[in-house]
Amino acid sequence: MAEEVKLFGTWASPFSRRIEVALKLKGVQFEYIEENLSNKSPALLEYNPVHKKIPVLVHNGKPVAESLVILEYIDETWKHNPILPTDPYEKAIARFWAKYIDDKLWPAATKVLVSKGEEQKGVTEEIQEQLKTLESELKGKKFFGGESLGFVDIAANIIVFLLVAQEALGLMEILTEEQFPVLHEWYQRLVDDAVFKECVPPRERHLGFFKVRFGSSTASK
Amino acid sequence: MQEEQVKLLGLWFSPFVRRVEWALKFKGIEYEYVEEDLTNKSSLLLTSNPVHKKVPVLLHNGNPIVESLVIIEYIDENWKQNPILPQDPHERAKARFWANFIEQKITEAMRTALVTQGEQQEKVVKELKEAMEVLEGEAAAKLNDKTLFFGGKNGLGYVDIVLGWICNWVEVIEEVGGFKVLDPQKQPHIHKWMANFVEVPLIKPTLLPKEKMVVCFQMVRQAHLGLAAKK
């Protein structure tokens, strides 16, 4: 039976890009549909009526929403090149860290782009604490997933987006080699990975996107 | 056969801990329960959950697992009897989707409503009512006289275990917080589900008296409002 796989996403969304990484790692052919978030397609609204958000994966007509839920679905449906460990305990650890990234790092990352002065300083420190925590989890490993990139590495694509945003807005560089030697090295490995690098927004366009979206609201003092 | 050592670090009034207990009981897993003291956290808790320092923590043969939803999935994958999540990947994805919806739109929102007042609370309560409407829609679509639970023909499932806390906690939080979200007229299917859930033999003995919970959550609310006033 021919598989029909569609991904509804947007080019600048880290959540959408996560799904691209997973599908490409598994060699799954898919049709990509770029959504216009200010004019959502009837299909998107039909497939994700609860949140009306991207990404949505549609597999043989059945929709799956929420990026981490989609990643697990992909891993359970196409079993080769696993993204999650098979051991339940290792899997639990991976889920914990992906959740940490989404619950803690993501809100802080979005906040740092819109805050100013003292508040921005406070959030930056928060992010540094979070990166420290991630650094100690990573120690000794090539990727969070071990030898090859896995669930947590894919979820951590947020870091890539944060760094591009910081550069675009002239904010202080946060992931310095000095402060985070392990994470810094991991980051280079991640962005050099053959599959991962196909799934980041084109750099110049991405820088421009952040400048337009957040440019006037920040003042790096 | 290696003896399984299962320990649960918890707090008697935590809905997150209760969920894990339900999952363990559902599977018939023997476990040792350890009551934590928030003002004096045990060294076991601090070493098992150094990142968040919170309960629940499940310790399986010494290995710690934290975050209630992560723990429940671990329990389901490690002990294969009485499956909690469906087998089919798409059904699993739907169950996880609804578990996330409940956590983000209902559980977190209830927590905020408990510790806020005035305009801030009003905003959250409005969002809560909208979320309950969405959940009511899902309940109406999924449940009927033959299918009492979100787990379908298997009886209780993941979504039931994740949502079940509302049966023992929401009325308490509403009373303490001074607002109302539950409405049998607006949410008939959820209310029917709640009535069935509390009668499940493994659930019933775990329910706590409302008065005891009200006293406890009143203290939580006062503490948070006191802190907020000082800022």
Short mmCIF file of C-alpha atoms in Angstrom, two decimals:
data_model
loop_
_atom_site.label_atom_id
_atom_site.label_comp_id
_atom_site.label_asym_id
_atom_site.label_seq_id
_atom_site.Cartn_x
_atom_site.Cartn_y
_atom_site.Cartn_z
CA MET A 1 0.00 0.00 0.00
CA ALA A 2 1.37 3.42 -0.90
CA GLU A 3 2.06 5.55 2.15
CA GLU A 4 0.68 9.04 2.03
CA VAL A 5 2.54 11.31 4.40
CA LYS A 6 1.89 15.03 4.61
CA LEU A 7 3.46 17.59 6.90
CA PHE A 8 1.77 20.91 7.54
CA GLY A 9 4.36 23.34 8.83
CA THR A 10 6.02 26.71 8.57
CA TRP A 11 9.59 27.34 7.46
CA ALA A 12 10.59 29.29 10.59
CA SER A 13 9.04 27.05 13.23
CA PRO A 14 11.42 24.85 15.22
CA PHE A 15 8.52 22.51 15.99
CA SER A 16 7.79 22.02 12.33
CA ARG A 17 11.50 21.51 11.53
CA ARG A 18 11.73 18.78 14.21
CA ILE A 19 9.33 16.67 12.21
CA GLU A 20 11.32 17.16 9.02
CA VAL A 21 14.44 15.89 10.79
CA ALA A 22 12.65 12.76 12.01
CA LEU A 23 11.08 11.96 8.64
CA LYS A 24 14.39 12.47 6.84
CA LEU A 25 16.30 10.36 9.38
CA LYS A 26 13.86 7.56 8.63
CA GLY A 27 13.93 8.13 4.88
CA VAL A 28 10.16 8.66 4.80
CA GLN A 29 8.87 10.40 1.66
CA PHE A 30 6.50 13.19 2.50
CA GLU A 31 4.65 16.09 1.00
CA TYR A 32 5.36 19.38 2.74
CA ILE A 33 2.67 22.03 2.93
CA GLU A 34 3.75 25.52 3.99
CA GLU A 35 1.01 27.16 6.04
CA ASN A 36 0.32 30.86 6.24
CA LEU A 37 -0.46 31.36 9.92
CA SER A 38 -2.45 34.52 9.27
CA ASN A 39 -4.57 32.63 6.75
CA LYS A 40 -4.74 29.02 7.88
CA SER A 41 -5.85 26.46 5.33
CA PRO A 42 -9.19 24.64 5.78
CA ALA A 43 -7.16 21.43 5.81
CA LEU A 44 -5.12 22.53 8.83
CA LEU A 45 -8.23 23.63 10.69
CA GLU A 46 -9.81 20.27 9.94
CA TYR A 47 -6.77 18.26 11.00
CA ASN A 48 -6.06 20.21 14.19
CA PRO A 49 -9.38 21.71 15.27
CA VAL A 50 -8.37 21.88 18.95
CA HIS A 51 -5.23 24.03 18.61
CA LYS A 52 -5.28 25.07 14.96
CA LYS A 53 -1.49 24.94 15.00
CA ILE A 54 1.36 23.45 13.05
CA PRO A 55 3.03 21.03 12.83
CA VAL A 56 0.47 18.43 11.90
CA LEU A 57 1.48 15.12 10.36
CA VAL A 58 -1.16 13.39 8.27
CA HIS A 59 -0.48 9.73 7.59
CA ASN A 60 -2.87 8.03 5.19
CA GLY A 61 -5.46 10.65 6.06
CA LYS A 62 -5.05 10.38 9.85
CA PRO A 63 -3.74 13.49 11.60
CA VAL A 64 -1.24 13.64 14.47
CA ALA A 65 -0.55 16.94 16.26
CA GLU A 66 1.98 18.25 18.85
CA SER A 67 5.61 17.93 17.81
CA LEU A 68 6.82 15.52 20.52
CA VAL A 69 3.71 13.36 20.04
CA ILE A 70 4.41 13.31 16.30
CA LEU A 71 8.05 12.31 16.88
CA GLU A 72 6.93 9.34 18.99
CA TYR A 73 4.35 8.41 16.35
CA ILE A 74 7.00 8.48 13.63
CA ASP A 75 9.32 6.33 15.74
CA GLU A 76 6.59 3.76 16.43
CA THR A 77 5.37 3.63 12.84
CA TRP A 78 8.70 3.47 11.00
CA LYS A 79 10.86 1.31 13.22
CA HIS A 80 14.25 1.54 11.48
CA ASN A 81 16.82 4.19 12.55
CA PRO A 82 15.19 4.59 15.98
CA ILE A 83 14.93 8.05 17.47
CA LEU A 84 14.10 6.88 21.00
CA PRO A 85 15.99 4.23 22.98
CA THR A 86 14.31 0.81 23.26
CA ASP A 87 15.02 0.39 26.97
CA PRO A 88 12.07 1.81 28.97
CA TYR A 89 14.34 3.57 31.50
CA GLU A 90 16.50 5.20 28.83
CA LYS A 91 13.32 6.17 27.01
CA ALA A 92 11.96 7.80 30.19
CA ILE A 93 15.17 9.82 30.53
CA ALA A 94 14.88 11.00 26.91
CA ARG A 95 11.24 12.02 27.43
CA PHE A 96 12.20 13.89 30.60
CA TRP A 97 14.80 15.97 28.78
CA ALA A 98 12.61 16.71 25.78
CA LYS A 99 9.92 17.88 28.20
CA TYR A 100 12.48 19.99 30.06
CA ILE A 101 13.42 21.68 26.81
CA ASP A 102 9.81 22.43 25.89
CA ASP A 103 8.62 23.39 29.39
CA LYS A 104 11.64 25.43 30.51
CA LEU A 105 13.97 26.38 27.66
CA TRP A 106 11.35 27.29 25.06
CA PRO A 107 9.39 29.78 27.24
CA ALA A 108 12.65 31.36 28.42
CA ALA A 109 13.95 31.59 24.85
CA THR A 110 10.82 33.37 23.61
CA LYS A 111 10.84 35.67 26.65
CA VAL A 112 14.44 36.75 26.17
CA LEU A 113 13.59 38.04 22.69
CA VAL A 114 10.80 40.33 23.89
CA SER A 115 12.11 41.52 27.22
CA LYS A 116 14.36 44.48 27.94
CA GLY A 117 16.90 45.69 30.50
CA GLU A 118 16.80 44.00 33.88
CA GLU A 119 14.10 41.53 32.91
CA GLN A 120 16.09 40.41 29.88
CA LYS A 121 19.17 40.03 32.06
CA GLY A 122 17.19 37.84 34.46
CA VAL A 123 15.86 35.59 31.70
CA THR A 124 19.32 35.31 30.14
CA GLU A 125 20.65 34.06 33.47
CA GLU A 126 17.77 31.57 33.60
CA ILE A 127 18.71 30.25 30.17
CA GLN A 128 22.33 29.95 31.22
CA GLU A 129 21.25 27.83 34.19
CA GLN A 130 19.22 25.63 31.89
CA LEU A 131 22.11 25.22 29.46
CA LYS A 132 24.32 24.29 32.42
CA THR A 133 21.83 21.58 33.34
CA LEU A 134 21.77 20.29 29.77
CA GLU A 135 25.56 20.41 29.64
CA SER A 136 25.87 18.11 32.65
CA GLU A 137 23.38 15.67 31.11
CA LEU A 138 25.35 15.56 27.88
CA LYS A 139 28.80 15.08 29.37
CA GLY A 140 30.77 12.27 27.73
CA LYS A 141 28.28 11.70 24.91
CA LYS A 142 28.45 12.71 21.28
CA PHE A 143 24.73 13.46 21.20
CA PHE A 144 21.99 13.29 23.84
CA GLY A 145 20.92 10.19 21.91
CA GLY A 146 24.39 8.64 22.25
CA GLU A 147 26.36 7.88 19.08
CA SER A 148 23.76 9.34 16.76
CA LEU A 149 21.19 12.06 17.12
CA GLY A 150 17.95 11.16 18.80
CA PHE A 151 14.77 12.47 20.41
CA VAL A 152 16.41 14.97 22.73
CA ASP A 153 18.80 16.31 20.08
CA ILE A 154 15.87 16.87 17.74
CA ALA A 155 13.92 18.63 20.53
CA ALA A 156 16.99 20.73 21.29
CA ASN A 157 16.81 22.33 17.84
CA ILE A 158 15.30 25.22 19.82
CA ILE A 159 18.87 26.12 20.77
CA VAL A 160 19.78 26.63 17.11
CA PHE A 161 16.84 28.97 16.67
CA LEU A 162 17.72 30.86 19.85
CA LEU A 163 21.28 31.47 18.69
CA VAL A 164 20.16 32.75 15.29
CA ALA A 165 17.68 35.06 17.03
CA GLN A 166 20.35 36.37 19.37
CA GLU A 167 22.65 37.11 16.46
CA ALA A 168 19.85 38.83 14.54
CA LEU A 169 19.01 41.08 17.48
CA GLY A 170 22.57 41.83 18.53
CA LEU A 171 22.15 40.11 21.87
CA MET A 172 25.01 38.72 23.90
CA GLU A 173 26.15 35.32 22.70
CA ILE A 174 24.85 32.76 25.13
CA LEU A 175 26.39 29.44 24.11
CA THR A 176 30.05 30.32 24.51
CA GLU A 177 32.72 27.64 24.32
CA GLU A 178 34.18 29.06 27.51
CA GLN A 179 31.02 28.61 29.56
CA PHE A 180 29.64 25.49 27.94
CA PRO A 181 32.48 23.51 26.33
CA VAL A 182 30.53 20.26 26.01
CA LEU A 183 27.33 21.81 24.70
CA HIS A 184 29.28 24.05 22.33
CA GLU A 185 30.95 21.02 20.77
CA TRP A 186 27.61 19.20 20.57
CA TYR A 187 26.11 22.21 18.86
CA GLN A 188 28.76 22.17 16.14
CA ARG A 189 28.16 18.44 15.63
CA LEU A 190 24.39 19.00 15.43
CA VAL A 191 24.49 21.77 12.85
CA ASP A 192 27.02 19.80 10.78
CA ASP A 193 24.93 16.65 10.77
CA ALA A 194 23.95 15.77 7.21
CA VAL A 195 20.24 15.40 7.93
CA PHE A 196 19.87 18.10 10.58
CA LYS A 197 21.45 20.80 8.47
CA GLU A 198 18.86 20.27 5.73
CA CYS A 199 16.17 21.06 8.27
CA VAL A 200 17.13 24.51 9.52
CA PRO A 201 15.68 27.65 7.99
CA PRO A 202 17.94 29.34 5.41
CA ARG A 203 20.26 31.54 7.48
CA GLU A 204 19.88 34.98 5.87
CA ARG A 205 16.13 34.64 5.62
CA HIS A 206 15.98 33.45 9.23
CA LEU A 207 18.07 36.38 10.50
CA GLY A 208 15.77 38.72 8.61
CA PHE A 209 12.72 37.01 10.10
CA PHE A 210 13.89 37.70 13.66
CA LYS A 211 14.90 41.28 12.88
CA VAL A 212 11.44 42.02 11.51
CA ARG A 213 9.55 40.18 14.23
CA PHE A 214 11.48 41.22 17.34
CA GLY A 215 13.88 43.91 16.18
CA SER A 216 12.18 47.05 17.49
CA SER A 217 11.16 45.57 20.85
CA THR A 218 14.58 44.73 22.22
CA ALA A 219 17.32 46.96 23.48
CA SER A 220 20.52 45.18 24.41
CA LYS A 221 22.14 47.32 27.04
CA MET B 1 13.46 -14.28 39.67
CA GLN B 2 14.85 -10.89 40.59
CA GLU B 3 12.66 -9.13 43.11
CA GLU B 4 11.34 -5.88 41.76
CA GLN B 5 11.91 -2.96 44.09
CA VAL B 6 9.39 -0.24 43.41
CA LYS B 7 9.28 2.86 45.58
CA LEU B 8 7.14 5.96 45.13
CA LEU B 9 8.08 9.27 46.75
CA GLY B 10 4.95 11.35 47.12
CA LEU B 11 2.74 13.84 48.90
CA TRP B 12 -0.74 12.83 50.06
CA PHE B 13 -2.43 15.85 48.47
CA SER B 14 -0.65 15.79 45.10
CA PRO B 15 -2.77 14.88 42.07
CA PHE B 16 0.43 14.07 40.15
CA VAL B 17 1.39 11.47 42.74
CA ARG B 18 -2.12 10.04 42.82
CA ARG B 19 -2.04 9.42 39.08
CA VAL B 20 1.09 7.35 39.42
CA GLU B 21 -0.51 5.35 42.24
CA TRP B 22 -3.50 4.65 40.01
CA ALA B 23 -1.21 3.43 37.24
CA LEU B 24 0.67 1.15 39.65
CA LYS B 25 -2.56 -0.24 41.11
CA PHE B 26 -4.02 -0.71 37.64
CA LYS B 27 -1.11 -2.96 36.80
CA GLY B 28 -1.17 -4.72 40.16
CA ILE B 29 2.38 -3.62 40.98
CA GLU B 30 3.52 -3.84 44.59
CA TYR B 31 5.24 -0.68 45.74
CA GLU B 32 6.52 1.07 48.83
CA TYR B 33 5.10 4.55 49.36
CA VAL B 34 7.24 7.20 51.04
CA GLU B 35 5.55 10.41 52.20
CA GLU B 36 7.77 13.44 51.62
CA ASP B 37 7.84 16.63 53.64
CA LEU B 38 8.07 19.72 51.40
CA THR B 39 9.67 21.73 54.18
CA ASN B 40 12.28 19.05 54.70
CA LYS B 41 12.88 17.14 51.47
CA SER B 42 14.62 13.81 51.87
CA SER B 43 18.11 13.33 50.49
CA LEU B 44 16.66 10.50 48.39
CA LEU B 45 14.26 12.95 46.73
CA LEU B 46 16.98 15.53 46.13
CA THR B 47 19.37 13.02 44.58
CA SER B 48 16.63 11.30 42.56
CA ASN B 49 15.21 14.50 41.12
CA PRO B 50 18.01 17.05 41.27
CA VAL B 51 16.59 19.12 38.39
CA HIS B 52 13.10 19.78 39.77
CA LYS B 53 13.29 18.47 43.39
CA LYS B 54 9.63 17.48 43.13
CA VAL B 55 7.35 14.51 43.61
CA PRO B 56 6.28 12.10 42.26
CA VAL B 57 9.50 10.16 41.90
CA LEU B 58 9.31 6.48 41.01
CA LEU B 59 12.34 4.44 41.97
CA HIS B 60 12.56 1.12 40.18
CA ASN B 61 15.40 -1.04 41.44
CA GLY B 62 17.07 2.22 42.46
CA ASN B 63 16.58 3.97 39.09
CA PRO B 64 14.63 7.21 39.41
CA ILE B 65 11.94 8.27 36.95
CA VAL B 66 10.26 11.67 37.33
CA GLU B 67 7.36 13.69 35.84
CA SER B 68 4.00 11.95 36.23
CA LEU B 69 3.28 11.43 32.53
CA VAL B 70 6.79 10.12 31.90
CA ILE B 71 6.40 7.77 34.89
CA ILE B 72 3.06 6.42 33.65
CA GLU B 73 4.49 5.66 30.21
CA TYR B 74 7.47 3.97 31.89
CA ILE B 75 5.14 1.83 33.98
CA ASP B 76 3.20 0.88 30.87
CA GLU B 77 6.29 -0.11 28.92
CA ASN B 78 7.99 -1.96 31.72
CA TRP B 79 5.03 -3.99 32.94
CA LYS B 80 3.09 -5.36 29.98
CA GLN B 81 -0.06 -6.61 31.73
CA ASN B 82 -3.22 -4.44 31.67
CA PRO B 83 -2.01 -1.97 29.03
CA ILE B 84 -2.65 1.69 29.84
CA LEU B 85 -1.91 3.12 26.39
CA PRO B 86 -3.44 1.64 23.23
CA GLN B 87 -1.28 -0.56 20.99
CA ASP B 88 -1.98 1.20 17.69
CA PRO B 89 0.45 4.11 17.06
CA HIS B 90 -2.27 6.48 15.90
CA GLU B 91 -4.46 5.73 18.93
CA ARG B 92 -1.41 6.20 21.16
CA ALA B 93 -0.76 9.57 19.54
CA LYS B 94 -4.36 10.63 20.20
CA ALA B 95 -4.12 9.54 23.84
CA ARG B 96 -0.87 11.49 24.27
CA PHE B 97 -2.41 14.51 22.54
CA TRP B 98 -5.30 14.59 25.00
CA ALA B 99 -3.01 13.99 27.98
CA ASN B 100 -0.97 17.04 26.90
CA PHE B 101 -4.15 19.07 26.39
CA ILE B 102 -5.34 18.20 29.90
CA GLU B 103 -1.96 19.10 31.41
CA GLN B 104 -1.54 22.41 29.61
CA LYS B 105 -5.10 23.69 29.49
CA ILE B 106 -6.66 22.22 32.62
CA THR B 107 -4.10 21.05 35.19
CA GLU B 108 -1.71 24.00 34.84
CA ALA B 109 -4.61 26.44 34.57
CA MET B 110 -6.25 25.07 37.74
CA ARG B 111 -2.97 25.49 39.57
CA THR B 112 -2.79 29.12 38.45
CA ALA B 113 -6.44 29.76 39.37
CA LEU B 114 -5.77 28.39 42.85
CA VAL B 115 -2.99 30.89 43.57
CA THR B 116 -4.30 34.04 41.87
CA GLN B 117 -7.13 36.52 42.37
CA GLY B 118 -8.88 39.41 40.68
CA GLU B 119 -8.27 40.01 36.99
CA GLN B 120 -5.47 37.48 36.76
CA GLN B 121 -7.72 34.75 38.11
CA GLU B 122 -10.66 35.81 35.95
CA LYS B 123 -8.56 35.43 32.81
CA VAL B 124 -7.46 31.91 33.75
CA VAL B 125 -10.97 30.86 34.75
CA LYS B 126 -12.29 32.00 31.38
CA GLU B 127 -9.63 29.92 29.62
CA LEU B 128 -10.46 26.96 31.86
CA LYS B 129 -14.12 27.11 30.89
CA GLU B 130 -13.14 27.09 27.22
CA ALA B 131 -10.86 24.12 27.77
CA MET B 132 -13.60 22.21 29.59
CA GLU B 133 -15.88 22.86 26.63
CA VAL B 134 -13.33 21.31 24.29
CA LEU B 135 -12.90 18.33 26.60
CA GLU B 136 -16.69 17.96 26.85
CA GLY B 137 -16.77 17.76 23.06
CA GLU B 138 -14.24 14.94 23.08
CA ALA B 139 -16.12 13.17 25.88
CA ALA B 140 -19.38 13.49 23.95
CA ALA B 141 -17.73 12.00 20.87
CA LYS B 142 -16.02 9.12 22.66
CA LEU B 143 -18.23 8.10 25.58
CA ASN B 144 -21.68 6.52 25.70
CA ASP B 145 -23.64 3.93 27.68
CA LYS B 146 -21.36 1.15 26.44
CA THR B 147 -18.06 3.08 26.53
CA LEU B 148 -17.73 4.63 29.96
CA PHE B 149 -14.05 5.57 29.79
CA PHE B 150 -11.60 7.14 27.35
CA GLY B 151 -9.67 3.86 27.39
CA GLY B 152 -12.49 2.42 25.33
CA LYS B 153 -13.38 -1.24 25.48
CA ASN B 154 -10.37 -1.91 27.73
CA GLY B 155 -11.94 0.21 30.44
CA LEU B 156 -9.57 2.71 32.02
CA GLY B 157 -6.80 4.06 29.86
CA TYR B 158 -4.12 6.74 29.79
CA VAL B 159 -6.45 9.69 29.37
CA ASP B 160 -8.67 8.51 32.25
CA ILE B 161 -5.68 8.15 34.58
CA VAL B 162 -4.32 11.58 33.54
CA LEU B 163 -7.71 13.30 33.90
CA GLY B 164 -8.96 11.45 36.97
CA TRP B 165 -7.49 13.95 39.44
CA ILE B 166 -10.32 16.38 38.64
CA CYS B 167 -12.77 14.14 40.49
CA ASN B 168 -11.12 14.69 43.86
CA TRP B 169 -9.44 18.08 43.40
CA VAL B 170 -11.42 20.48 41.25
CA GLU B 171 -14.29 21.06 43.69
CA VAL B 172 -11.71 21.68 46.42
CA ILE B 173 -9.74 24.18 44.30
CA GLU B 174 -12.96 25.91 43.22
CA GLU B 175 -14.06 26.33 46.84
CA VAL B 176 -10.67 27.57 48.00
CA GLY B 177 -10.12 29.81 44.98
CA GLY B 178 -13.66 31.18 44.92
CA PHE B 179 -14.58 30.37 41.30
CA LYS B 180 -16.58 27.81 39.37
CA VAL B 181 -15.64 25.87 36.26
CA LEU B 182 -17.44 22.55 36.64
CA ASP B 183 -21.03 22.74 35.47
CA PRO B 184 -23.16 19.57 35.07
CA GLN B 185 -25.41 21.41 32.63
CA LYS B 186 -22.56 22.50 30.36
CA GLN B 187 -20.46 19.34 30.79
CA PRO B 188 -22.90 16.44 31.10
CA HIS B 189 -20.55 13.87 29.55
CA ILE B 190 -17.62 14.85 31.76
CA HIS B 191 -19.85 14.65 34.81
CA LYS B 192 -21.08 11.21 33.82
CA TRP B 193 -17.47 10.13 33.30
CA MET B 194 -16.56 11.50 36.75
CA ALA B 195 -19.42 9.60 38.39
CA ASN B 196 -18.23 6.38 36.76
CA PHE B 197 -14.54 7.01 37.49
CA VAL B 198 -14.98 7.40 41.25
CA GLU B 199 -16.81 4.06 41.39
CA VAL B 200 -13.97 2.07 39.85
CA PRO B 201 -12.84 -0.39 42.57
CA LEU B 202 -9.17 0.61 42.47
CA ILE B 203 -10.00 4.33 42.46
CA LYS B 204 -12.65 4.51 45.16
CA PRO B 205 -10.47 3.76 48.22
CA THR B 206 -7.91 6.38 47.12
CA LEU B 207 -10.34 9.30 47.25
CA LEU B 208 -9.76 11.76 50.07
CA PRO B 209 -12.34 13.65 52.16
CA LYS B 210 -12.99 17.13 50.80
CA GLU B 211 -12.62 18.92 54.15
CA LYS B 212 -9.08 17.68 54.69
CA MET B 213 -8.08 18.82 51.18
CA VAL B 214 -9.76 22.24 51.57
CA VAL B 215 -7.69 23.01 54.68
CA CYS B 216 -4.50 22.01 52.90
CA PHE B 217 -5.17 23.98 49.71
CA GLN B 218 -6.31 27.05 51.64
CA MET B 219 -2.82 27.17 53.13
CA VAL B 220 -1.28 26.82 49.67
CA ARG B 221 -3.39 29.69 48.34
CA GLN B 222 -2.64 31.96 51.29
CA ALA B 223 1.06 31.26 51.04
CA HIS B 224 1.15 32.15 47.33
CA LEU B 225 -1.02 35.26 47.67
CA GLY B 226 1.13 36.35 50.59
CA LEU B 227 4.28 35.98 48.50
CA ALA B 228 2.70 37.81 45.59
CA ALA B 229 1.69 40.70 47.85
CA LYS B 230 5.26 41.11 49.06
CA LYS B 231 6.64 41.58 45.51
#
